[in-house]
Coordinates of N, CA and C in Angstrom, one line a residue:
M130 N 106.1 79.0 263.6 CA 106.2 78.4 262.4 C 105.4 79.1 261.4
E131 N 105.8 79.1 260.1 CA 105.1 79.8 259.1 C 103.9 78.9 258.5
T132 N 102.8 79.6 258.2 CA 101.7 78.9 257.6 C 101.6 79.4 256.1
L133 N 101.7 78.5 255.2 CA 101.6 78.9 253.8 C 100.2 79.0 253.3
T134 N 100.0 79.9 252.4 CA 98.6 80.2 251.9 C 98.3 79.5 250.6
T135 N 99.2 78.7 250.0 CA 99.0 78.1 248.7 C 97.9 77.1 248.8
K136 N 97.7 76.5 249.9 CA 96.6 75.5 250.1 C 96.0 75.8 251.5
P137 N 94.9 75.3 251.7 CA 94.3 75.4 253.0 C 95.2 74.7 254.0
A138 N 95.5 75.3 255.1 CA 96.4 74.7 256.1 C 95.8 73.4 256.7
A139 N 96.6 72.5 256.9 CA 96.2 71.2 257.6 C 96.0 71.6 259.0
E140 N 95.1 70.8 259.6 CA 94.9 71.0 261.1 C 95.6 69.9 261.8
L141 N 96.3 70.3 262.9 CA 96.9 69.3 263.8 C 96.3 69.7 265.1
G142 N 95.4 69.0 265.6 CA 94.6 69.4 266.8 C 93.9 70.6 266.3
N143 N 94.0 71.7 267.1 CA 93.4 73.0 266.7 C 94.3 74.0 266.1
E144 N 95.6 73.6 265.8 CA 96.6 74.5 265.3 C 96.7 74.3 263.8
P145 N 96.9 75.4 263.0 CA 97.2 75.2 261.6 C 98.6 74.7 261.4
F146 N 98.8 73.8 260.5 CA 100.1 73.2 260.3 C 100.5 73.1 258.8
M147 N 101.8 73.3 258.5 CA 102.3 73.3 257.2 C 102.2 71.9 256.5
F148 N 101.8 71.8 255.3 CA 101.8 70.5 254.6 C 103.3 70.1 254.3
A149 N 103.6 68.9 254.4 CA 104.9 68.3 254.1 C 105.4 68.8 252.7
A150 N 104.5 68.9 251.8 CA 104.9 69.3 250.4 C 105.4 70.7 250.4
D151 N 105.0 71.5 251.3 CA 105.4 72.9 251.4 C 106.7 73.2 252.0
L152 N 107.3 72.1 252.7 CA 108.6 72.3 253.4 C 109.7 72.6 252.4
D153 N 109.7 72.1 251.2 CA 110.8 72.3 250.3 C 110.8 73.8 249.9
A154 N 109.6 74.4 249.6 CA 109.6 75.8 249.2 C 110.0 76.7 250.4
Y155 N 109.6 76.3 251.6 CA 109.9 77.0 252.8 C 111.5 76.9 253.0
S156 N 112.0 75.8 252.8 CA 113.5 75.6 253.0 C 114.2 76.5 252.0
T157 N 113.8 76.5 250.7 CA 114.4 77.3 249.7 C 114.3 78.8 250.1
R158 N 113.2 79.3 250.6 CA 113.1 80.7 251.0 C 114.0 81.0 252.1
M159 N 114.1 80.1 253.1 CA 115.0 80.3 254.2 C 116.5 80.3 253.8
K160 N 116.9 79.5 252.9 CA 118.2 79.5 252.4 C 118.5 80.8 251.6
A161 N 117.6 81.2 250.8 CA 117.8 82.5 250.1 C 117.9 83.6 251.0
A162 N 117.1 83.7 252.1 CA 117.2 84.8 253.1 C 118.5 84.7 253.8
K163 N 119.0 83.5 254.1 CA 120.3 83.4 254.8 C 121.4 83.9 253.9
A164 N 121.3 83.5 252.6 CA 122.3 84.0 251.6 C 122.4 85.5 251.5
V165 N 121.2 86.1 251.5 CA 121.1 87.6 251.4 C 121.8 88.2 252.6
R166 N 121.5 87.6 253.8 CA 122.1 88.2 255.0 C 123.6 88.0 255.0
E167 N 124.1 86.9 254.5 CA 125.5 86.6 254.5 C 126.2 87.6 253.5
M168 N 125.5 87.8 252.3 CA 126.1 88.8 251.3 C 126.2 90.2 251.9
E169 N 125.1 90.6 252.6 CA 125.1 91.9 253.2 C 126.2 92.0 254.3
G170 N 126.4 90.9 255.0 CA 127.5 90.9 256.0 C 128.8 91.0 255.4
Q171 N 129.0 90.3 254.3 CA 130.3 90.3 253.5 C 130.5 91.7 253.0
D172 N 129.5 92.4 252.5 CA 129.6 93.7 252.0 C 130.1 94.7 253.1
R173 N 129.4 94.6 254.2 CA 129.8 95.4 255.4 C 131.2 95.1 255.8
A174 N 131.6 93.9 255.8 CA 133.0 93.5 256.2 C 134.0 94.0 255.2
G175 N 133.6 93.9 253.9 CA 134.5 94.5 252.9 C 134.7 96.0 253.0
Q176 N 133.6 96.7 253.3 CA 133.7 98.1 253.5 C 134.5 98.5 254.7
A177 N 134.3 97.7 255.8 CA 135.1 98.0 257.0 C 136.6 97.7 256.7
R178 N 136.9 96.7 256.0 CA 138.3 96.4 255.6 C 138.9 97.5 254.8
A179 N 138.2 97.9 253.8 CA 138.7 99.0 252.9 C 138.9 100.3 253.7
E180 N 138.0 100.6 254.7 CA 138.2 101.8 255.5 C 139.5 101.6 256.4
L181 N 139.7 100.4 256.9 CA 140.9 100.1 257.8 C 142.1 100.3 256.9
I182 N 142.2 99.7 255.7 CA 143.3 99.9 254.9 C 143.6 101.4 254.6
K183 N 142.6 102.1 254.3 CA 142.7 103.5 254.1 C 143.3 104.2 255.3
R184 N 142.8 103.9 256.5 CA 143.3 104.5 257.7 C 144.7 104.1 258.0
L185 N 145.1 102.8 257.8 CA 146.4 102.4 258.0 C 147.4 102.9 257.0
S186 N 146.9 103.3 255.9 CA 147.8 103.9 254.8 C 148.3 105.3 255.2
E187 N 147.5 106.0 256.0 CA 147.8 107.3 256.4 C 148.8 107.3 257.6
P188 N 150.0 107.9 257.4 CA 150.9 107.9 258.5 C 150.4 108.7 259.7
V189 N 150.9 108.3 260.9 CA 150.6 108.9 262.1 C 151.7 110.0 262.4
A190 N 151.3 111.2 262.8 CA 152.2 112.2 263.1 C 153.0 111.8 264.4
V191 N 154.3 111.6 264.3 CA 155.1 111.1 265.4 C 155.6 112.3 266.2
T192 N 154.7 112.7 267.2 CA 155.0 113.8 268.1 C 155.6 113.2 269.4
P193 N 156.2 114.0 270.2 CA 156.6 113.5 271.5 C 155.4 113.0 272.3
E194 N 154.3 113.6 272.2 CA 153.1 113.2 272.9 C 152.6 111.8 272.4
K195 N 152.7 111.6 271.1 CA 152.2 110.3 270.5 C 153.2 109.2 270.9
V196 N 154.5 109.5 270.9 CA 155.5 108.5 271.3 C 155.3 108.1 272.8
H197 N 155.0 109.1 273.6 CA 154.7 108.9 275.1 C 153.5 108.0 275.2
E198 N 152.4 108.3 274.5 CA 151.2 107.5 274.5 C 151.4 106.1 274.1
I199 N 152.1 105.9 273.0 CA 152.4 104.5 272.5 C 153.3 103.8 273.5
T200 N 154.3 104.5 274.0 CA 155.2 103.8 275.0 C 154.4 103.4 276.3
Q201 N 153.6 104.2 276.8 CA 152.8 103.9 278.0 C 151.9 102.7 277.8
T202 N 151.2 102.8 276.7 CA 150.2 101.7 276.4 C 151.0 100.4 276.2
L203 N 152.1 100.4 275.5 CA 152.9 99.2 275.2 C 153.5 98.7 276.5
L204 N 154.0 99.6 277.3 CA 154.6 99.2 278.6 C 153.5 98.4 279.5
H205 N 152.3 99.0 279.5 CA 151.3 98.3 280.3 C 151.0 96.9 279.7
K206 N 150.9 96.8 278.4 CA 150.6 95.5 277.8 C 151.8 94.5 278.0
L207 N 153.0 95.0 278.0 CA 154.2 94.2 278.2 C 154.2 93.6 279.6
R208 N 153.9 94.5 280.6 CA 153.9 94.0 282.0 C 152.8 92.9 282.2
I209 N 151.7 93.1 281.6 CA 150.6 92.1 281.8 C 151.1 90.8 281.1
A210 N 151.7 90.8 279.9 CA 152.2 89.6 279.2 C 153.3 89.0 280.1
A211 N 154.2 89.8 280.6 CA 155.3 89.2 281.5 C 154.7 88.6 282.7
E212 N 153.7 89.2 283.3 CA 153.1 88.6 284.5 C 152.5 87.2 284.2
Q213 N 152.1 87.0 283.0 CA 151.5 85.8 282.5 C 152.5 84.8 282.0
G214 N 153.8 85.2 282.1 CA 154.8 84.3 281.6 C 155.0 84.2 280.1
Q215 N 154.5 85.1 279.4 CA 154.6 85.1 277.9 C 155.9 85.6 277.5
K216 N 156.3 85.3 276.3 CA 157.6 85.8 275.7 C 157.4 86.6 274.4
E217 N 156.2 86.8 274.1 CA 155.8 87.6 272.9 C 154.5 88.3 273.1
L218 N 154.3 89.4 272.3 CA 153.0 90.1 272.4 C 152.6 90.6 271.0
L219 N 151.4 90.3 270.6 CA 150.9 90.8 269.3 C 150.7 92.3 269.5
V220 N 151.5 93.1 268.8 CA 151.3 94.5 268.9 C 150.6 95.2 267.8
M221 N 150.5 94.5 266.6 CA 149.7 95.0 265.5 C 149.3 93.9 264.6
R222 N 148.0 94.0 264.1 CA 147.5 93.1 263.2 C 146.9 94.0 262.0
F223 N 147.2 93.6 260.8 CA 146.8 94.4 259.7 C 146.6 93.5 258.4
P224 N 145.8 94.0 257.5 CA 145.6 93.2 256.2 C 146.9 93.1 255.5
N225 N 147.0 91.9 254.8 CA 148.2 91.7 254.0 C 148.4 92.7 252.9
L226 N 147.3 93.4 252.5 CA 147.4 94.4 251.5 C 148.3 95.6 251.9
M227 N 148.6 95.7 253.2 CA 149.5 96.7 253.7 C 151.0 96.4 253.4
C228 N 151.2 95.2 252.8 CA 152.5 94.8 252.3 C 152.6 94.9 250.8
S229 N 153.6 95.4 250.2 CA 153.7 95.6 248.8 C 153.6 94.3 248.0
D230 N 153.9 93.2 248.7 CA 153.8 91.9 248.0 C 152.7 91.0 248.6
K231 N 151.8 91.7 249.3 CA 150.6 91.0 249.9 C 151.0 89.9 251.0
G232 N 152.2 90.1 251.6 CA 152.6 89.3 252.7 C 153.5 88.1 252.2
R233 N 153.8 88.0 250.9 CA 154.6 86.9 250.4 C 156.0 86.7 251.2
A234 N 156.7 87.8 251.3 CA 158.0 87.8 252.0 C 157.9 87.4 253.4
I235 N 156.9 87.8 254.1 CA 156.6 87.5 255.5 C 156.3 86.0 255.6
N236 N 155.4 85.5 254.7 CA 155.0 84.1 254.7 C 156.2 83.2 254.5
N237 N 157.2 83.7 253.6 CA 158.3 82.9 253.3 C 159.5 83.2 254.2
A238 N 159.3 84.0 255.2 CA 160.4 84.3 256.2 C 161.6 84.9 255.5
E239 N 161.4 85.7 254.5 CA 162.6 86.3 253.7 C 163.2 87.4 254.6
A240 N 164.5 87.5 254.5 CA 165.2 88.5 255.3 C 164.7 90.0 255.0
G241 N 164.4 90.3 253.8 CA 164.0 91.7 253.5 C 162.5 92.0 253.7
W242 N 161.8 91.2 254.5 CA 160.3 91.4 254.6 C 160.0 92.8 255.1
P243 N 160.8 93.5 256.0 CA 160.4 94.8 256.5 C 160.2 95.8 255.3
E244 N 161.0 95.6 254.3 CA 160.9 96.5 253.1 C 159.6 96.5 252.4
T245 N 158.8 95.5 252.6 CA 157.5 95.4 252.0 C 156.4 96.1 252.7
L246 N 156.7 96.5 254.0 CA 155.6 97.2 254.8 C 155.4 98.6 254.3
T247 N 154.1 99.0 254.4 CA 153.7 100.3 254.0 C 152.9 101.0 255.1
G248 N 152.7 102.3 255.0 CA 151.8 103.0 256.0 C 152.2 102.8 257.4
R249 N 151.2 102.7 258.3 CA 151.4 102.5 259.7 C 152.2 101.3 260.1
P250 N 152.0 100.1 259.4 CA 152.8 99.0 259.8 C 154.3 99.3 259.6
R251 N 154.6 100.1 258.5 CA 156.0 100.5 258.3 C 156.5 101.4 259.5
Q252 N 155.6 102.3 259.9 CA 156.0 103.1 261.1 C 156.2 102.3 262.3
A253 N 155.3 101.3 262.5 CA 155.5 100.4 263.7 C 156.8 99.7 263.7
Y254 N 157.2 99.2 262.5 CA 158.5 98.6 262.3 C 159.7 99.6 262.7
E255 N 159.6 100.8 262.1 CA 160.6 101.8 262.4 C 160.6 102.2 263.9
F256 N 159.5 102.2 264.5 CA 159.4 102.5 266.0 C 160.2 101.4 266.7
W257 N 160.0 100.1 266.3 CA 160.7 99.0 266.9 C 162.2 99.1 266.7
R258 N 162.6 99.4 265.4 CA 164.0 99.4 265.0 C 164.7 100.5 265.8
E259 N 164.1 101.7 265.9 CA 164.8 102.8 266.5 C 164.7 102.8 268.1
R260 N 163.6 102.3 268.7 CA 163.4 102.5 270.1 C 163.4 101.1 270.9
L261 N 162.9 100.1 270.3 CA 162.7 98.9 271.1 C 163.8 97.9 270.8
H262 N 164.3 97.8 269.6 CA 165.4 96.8 269.3 C 166.6 97.2 270.1
P263 N 167.0 98.4 270.3 CA 168.2 98.7 271.1 C 168.0 98.3 272.6
A264 N 166.7 98.2 273.0 CA 166.4 97.8 274.4 C 166.4 96.3 274.5
G265 N 166.7 95.5 273.4 CA 166.7 94.1 273.5 C 165.5 93.4 273.1
Y266 N 164.5 94.1 272.5 CA 163.3 93.4 272.0 C 163.5 93.0 270.6
G267 N 162.9 91.8 270.3 CA 162.9 91.3 268.9 C 161.5 91.6 268.3
L268 N 161.4 91.5 267.0 CA 160.2 91.6 266.3 C 160.0 90.5 265.3
K269 N 158.8 89.9 265.3 CA 158.5 88.8 264.5 C 157.3 89.1 263.7
A270 N 157.2 88.8 262.4 CA 156.0 89.0 261.6 C 155.6 87.6 261.1
M271 N 154.3 87.4 261.0 CA 153.8 86.2 260.5 C 152.3 86.4 260.0
I272 N 151.9 85.6 259.1 CA 150.5 85.5 258.6 C 149.8 84.9 259.8
V273 N 148.7 85.6 260.2 CA 148.0 85.1 261.4 C 146.6 84.5 261.1
D274 N 146.2 84.6 259.8 CA 144.9 83.9 259.4 C 145.0 83.5 257.9
W275 N 144.2 82.6 257.6 CA 144.3 82.0 256.2 C 142.8 81.8 255.7
P276 N 142.2 82.9 255.3 CA 140.8 82.8 254.8 C 140.8 82.1 253.5
D277 N 140.0 81.1 253.3 CA 139.9 80.3 252.1 C 141.2 79.7 251.7
G278 N 142.2 79.5 252.6 CA 143.4 78.9 252.3 C 144.5 79.8 251.8
V279 N 144.2 81.1 251.7 CA 145.2 82.1 251.2 C 145.6 83.0 252.3
P280 N 146.9 83.5 252.2 CA 147.3 84.4 253.3 C 146.4 85.6 253.6
G281 N 146.1 85.8 254.8 CA 145.3 86.9 255.2 C 146.0 88.0 256.0
D282 N 145.6 88.2 257.2 CA 146.2 89.3 258.0 C 147.6 88.9 258.5
V283 N 148.4 90.0 258.7 CA 149.7 89.9 259.2 C 149.7 90.3 260.7
G284 N 150.5 89.6 261.5 CA 150.7 90.0 262.9 C 152.1 90.4 263.1
L285 N 152.3 91.5 263.8 CA 153.7 91.9 264.3 C 153.7 91.6 265.8
F286 N 154.7 90.8 266.2 CA 154.8 90.4 267.5 C 156.1 90.9 268.1
L287 N 156.0 91.6 269.2 CA 157.2 92.0 270.0 C 157.6 90.8 270.8
T288 N 158.9 90.4 270.8 CA 159.4 89.3 271.5 C 160.5 89.7 272.5
W289 N 160.7 88.8 273.5 CA 161.8 89.0 274.4 C 162.1 87.7 275.0
E290 N 163.4 87.5 275.3 CA 163.9 86.3 275.9 C 164.9 86.7 276.9
P291 N 164.9 86.1 278.0 CA 166.0 86.4 279.0 C 167.3 86.0 278.5
K292 N 168.4 86.7 278.8 CA 169.7 86.4 278.3 C 170.2 85.2 279.2
R293 N 170.7 84.2 278.6 CA 171.3 83.1 279.3 C 172.8 83.2 279.3
G294 N 173.4 82.7 280.4 CA 174.8 82.7 280.4 C 175.4 82.9 281.6

C-alpha cells in the first residue's frame, strides 16, 4: 500500500497507514494510470491492426508450392473439424476494412458480397471458387464481432453438408 507524504502518516499498530482523506487522491492517480495503460494498449492494437491491413492488402504469389501448402494445411484442419462433427470451419478472419463497403454487403447477406472483398480475402474467395466449390464446399461470410455495436471483423467459413437423398 502506498504511503502519502502530504501529511505525517497515521500509525496503525507499528505500520504507517494512509489517511482516509488521502484515498480520493490515491484513487484518482490509480484511475489516471489505468487510463494511460489502456490508451497505450489501444495505440499498440491500432498499430497492429494497421500492419495487418497492410499485409492483407498485398496479394500472395500463387505458386504451385503455395497452393500445396494451403491445401495441406486446410485438409488437416478439415479432418479435425470433421472428427469433431462440425459442418463448418473458420478459414479466415480479417478487418471489415478489407471490404470496399466495410462489410455492409456481408452484414446484409447481399448476393454480390464477394465483389466487395479486396487483397488476400479476395484471393481466398477465388481459391474457394476455383478449387473448393467444385469439390462441394460452400463458403459463408459473416461479421464475427461487433466492437462498440458496429460491424467489426469478417469471418470466412468453409461449409460442407452431406448430400441427402
